[in-house]
Amino acid sequence: MKKTSHLRLPTFEIGQKVWLNNKNLPLYRKYRKLMPKREGPFEIIDKKSPVVFKLRLPPQWKIHDTFHASLLVPHTENFLYGQHHERPPPDLDEGEETYEVEAIVKHKLIRNRFHYFVKWEGYLTSENTWEPSENLEKATDILRQYKRLHRLP
């Protein structure tokens, strides 16, 4: 077996933000070649060992949240262009938080009800969520276009 002691891994601390290499992630995109090479940035919430870290991942990602340091890249803010991925605040509609739908990516049928995979305006694609049609009452135009395009009832 080849010795890899010459490998220099970056050191990370709890609370630091990092990019996660997505080569082993089960991402649902048509063309992997056109995807970004990293997801994030994510916050390190625990240091299991000098080379293994636990990240705060989006709750809809149903994957293990612990990664080797070789899959992580330090995140640095670029103040020339502003912060990366600032999330827009939700709109308040009759005291209820609402978010704007950018696009509907795909759909599936669960217990005879359509659920749609929604890309939210101003959020990363990693934060897309499955939503039942009842939650898309404010996005009637986008939902109507998607149904027409995919010939759904």
Short mmCIF file of C-alpha atoms in Angstrom, two decimals:
data_model
loop_
_atom_site.label_atom_id
_atom_site.label_comp_id
_atom_site.label_asym_id
_atom_site.label_seq_id
_atom_site.Cartn_x
_atom_site.Cartn_y
_atom_site.Cartn_z
CA MET A 1 0.00 0.00 0.00
CA LYS A 2 1.30 3.45 -0.93
CA LYS A 3 2.11 5.84 1.90
CA THR A 4 0.29 9.19 1.64
CA SER A 5 2.02 11.09 4.42
CA HIS A 6 3.09 13.76 1.91
CA LEU A 7 -0.55 14.85 1.54
CA ARG A 8 -1.17 18.28 3.10
CA LEU A 9 -4.78 18.67 4.22
CA PRO A 10 -6.09 22.07 5.27
CA THR A 11 -6.97 22.54 8.94
CA PHE A 12 -10.49 23.60 9.85
CA GLU A 13 -12.13 24.85 13.04
CA ILE A 14 -15.68 24.62 14.40
CA GLY A 15 -17.79 27.50 13.06
CA GLN A 16 -15.71 27.89 9.90
CA LYS A 17 -17.51 27.80 6.54
CA VAL A 18 -16.37 25.34 3.87
CA TRP A 19 -17.30 24.22 0.36
CA LEU A 20 -18.14 20.51 -0.03
CA ASN A 21 -16.88 18.60 -3.08
CA ASN A 22 -19.98 17.04 -4.67
CA LYS A 23 -18.33 14.20 -6.60
CA ASN A 24 -19.90 11.55 -4.32
CA LEU A 25 -23.20 13.31 -3.56
CA PRO A 26 -26.47 11.91 -4.97
CA LEU A 27 -27.50 15.09 -6.79
CA TYR A 28 -30.46 15.08 -9.14
CA ARG A 29 -29.16 16.94 -12.14
CA LYS A 30 -29.29 15.90 -15.74
CA TYR A 31 -25.75 16.82 -16.81
CA ARG A 32 -23.12 16.30 -14.11
CA LYS A 33 -20.45 17.84 -16.33
CA LEU A 34 -22.22 21.22 -16.24
CA MET A 35 -22.74 21.22 -12.47
CA PRO A 36 -20.62 23.25 -10.08
CA LYS A 37 -17.88 21.13 -8.51
CA ARG A 38 -18.74 22.16 -4.95
CA GLU A 39 -21.84 22.79 -2.85
CA GLY A 40 -22.17 25.20 0.02
CA PRO A 41 -20.82 27.01 1.86
CA PHE A 42 -21.66 24.96 4.95
CA GLU A 43 -20.72 25.56 8.57
CA ILE A 44 -18.55 23.07 10.47
CA ILE A 45 -20.45 22.12 13.63
CA ASP A 46 -18.19 19.39 15.03
CA LYS A 47 -14.64 18.11 14.67
CA LYS A 48 -14.67 14.31 14.98
CA SER A 49 -10.91 13.97 14.42
CA PRO A 50 -8.15 16.12 12.88
CA VAL A 51 -9.37 15.11 9.40
CA VAL A 52 -13.11 14.34 9.84
CA PHE A 53 -15.73 17.08 10.21
CA LYS A 54 -19.49 17.28 10.71
CA LEU A 55 -21.27 19.93 8.61
CA ARG A 56 -24.61 21.70 9.00
CA LEU A 57 -26.38 20.50 5.84
CA PRO A 58 -29.86 21.46 4.61
CA PRO A 59 -32.51 19.29 6.32
CA GLN A 60 -33.88 18.02 3.00
CA TRP A 61 -30.53 16.43 2.18
CA LYS A 62 -30.94 12.94 3.53
CA ILE A 63 -27.24 12.06 3.59
CA HIS A 64 -24.57 11.48 6.21
CA ASP A 65 -23.28 14.83 7.48
CA THR A 66 -19.68 13.84 8.29
CA PHE A 67 -16.90 14.29 5.71
CA HIS A 68 -13.14 13.84 5.33
CA ALA A 69 -11.03 17.00 5.05
CA SER A 70 -9.98 16.07 1.51
CA LEU A 71 -13.58 16.77 0.38
CA LEU A 72 -13.65 20.24 1.96
CA VAL A 73 -12.32 23.56 0.69
CA PRO A 74 -12.13 26.67 2.91
CA HIS A 75 -14.70 29.35 2.12
CA THR A 76 -13.45 32.92 1.90
CA GLU A 77 -15.69 35.95 1.57
CA ASN A 78 -15.11 38.15 -1.43
CA PHE A 79 -16.07 41.61 -0.21
CA LEU A 80 -15.47 43.11 -3.65
CA TYR A 81 -18.63 41.38 -4.92
CA GLY A 82 -20.47 41.04 -1.60
CA GLN A 83 -21.32 37.96 0.40
CA HIS A 84 -22.08 34.69 -1.30
CA HIS A 85 -25.65 33.42 -1.42
CA GLU A 86 -27.43 35.95 0.73
CA ARG A 87 -30.91 34.63 1.29
CA PRO A 88 -33.76 37.04 0.72
CA PRO A 89 -36.09 37.45 3.70
CA PRO A 90 -39.53 35.82 3.33
CA ASP A 91 -42.51 37.96 2.39
CA LEU A 92 -45.20 38.39 5.02
CA ASP A 93 -48.69 37.70 3.68
CA GLU A 94 -51.42 38.04 6.32
CA GLY A 95 -48.87 37.32 9.05
CA GLU A 96 -47.61 34.17 7.30
CA GLU A 97 -44.14 33.82 5.79
CA THR A 98 -44.20 33.18 2.04
CA TYR A 99 -41.36 32.50 -0.39
CA GLU A 100 -41.26 33.22 -4.11
CA VAL A 101 -41.07 30.26 -6.50
CA GLU A 102 -38.40 30.63 -9.20
CA ALA A 103 -39.12 27.36 -11.02
CA ILE A 104 -40.63 23.91 -10.69
CA VAL A 105 -37.93 21.36 -11.47
CA LYS A 106 -39.83 18.06 -11.45
CA HIS A 107 -42.84 16.29 -9.98
CA LYS A 108 -43.92 12.99 -8.47
CA LEU A 109 -47.17 11.39 -7.42
CA ILE A 110 -47.52 10.45 -3.73
CA ARG A 111 -50.80 8.88 -2.58
CA ASN A 112 -52.63 10.23 -5.64
CA ARG A 113 -51.40 13.78 -4.96
CA PHE A 114 -48.84 15.68 -7.01
CA HIS A 115 -45.72 16.95 -5.25
CA TYR A 116 -43.38 19.38 -6.99
CA PHE A 117 -39.64 19.89 -6.56
CA VAL A 118 -39.41 23.68 -6.20
CA LYS A 119 -36.45 26.02 -6.82
CA TRP A 120 -36.94 29.06 -4.57
CA GLU A 121 -36.07 32.60 -5.72
CA GLY A 122 -32.70 33.70 -4.30
CA TYR A 123 -31.81 30.31 -2.78
CA LEU A 124 -29.27 27.69 -3.83
CA THR A 125 -30.37 24.62 -5.78
CA SER A 126 -29.27 22.57 -2.77
CA GLU A 127 -32.18 24.17 -0.90
CA ASN A 128 -34.87 23.02 -3.33
CA THR A 129 -37.77 21.28 -1.57
CA TRP A 130 -40.62 18.91 -2.39
CA GLU A 131 -43.93 20.71 -1.92
CA PRO A 132 -47.54 19.52 -2.29
CA SER A 133 -49.64 21.51 -4.75
CA GLU A 134 -51.52 23.16 -1.85
CA ASN A 135 -48.32 24.98 -0.85
CA LEU A 136 -48.02 26.55 -4.31
CA GLU A 137 -51.23 28.61 -4.21
CA LYS A 138 -49.26 31.86 -4.68
CA ALA A 139 -47.40 30.49 -7.74
CA THR A 140 -50.39 29.74 -9.95
CA ASP A 141 -48.76 31.04 -13.17
CA ILE A 142 -45.61 28.95 -12.79
CA LEU A 143 -47.63 25.88 -11.76
CA ARG A 144 -50.00 26.31 -14.73
CA GLN A 145 -47.06 26.61 -17.17
CA TYR A 146 -45.38 23.54 -15.68
CA LYS A 147 -48.59 21.48 -15.91
CA ARG A 148 -49.13 22.54 -19.52
CA LEU A 149 -45.52 21.74 -20.47
CA HIS A 150 -45.66 18.28 -18.86
CA ARG A 151 -49.31 17.60 -19.81
CA LEU A 152 -50.48 17.15 -16.24
CA PRO A 153 -54.13 17.43 -15.16
#
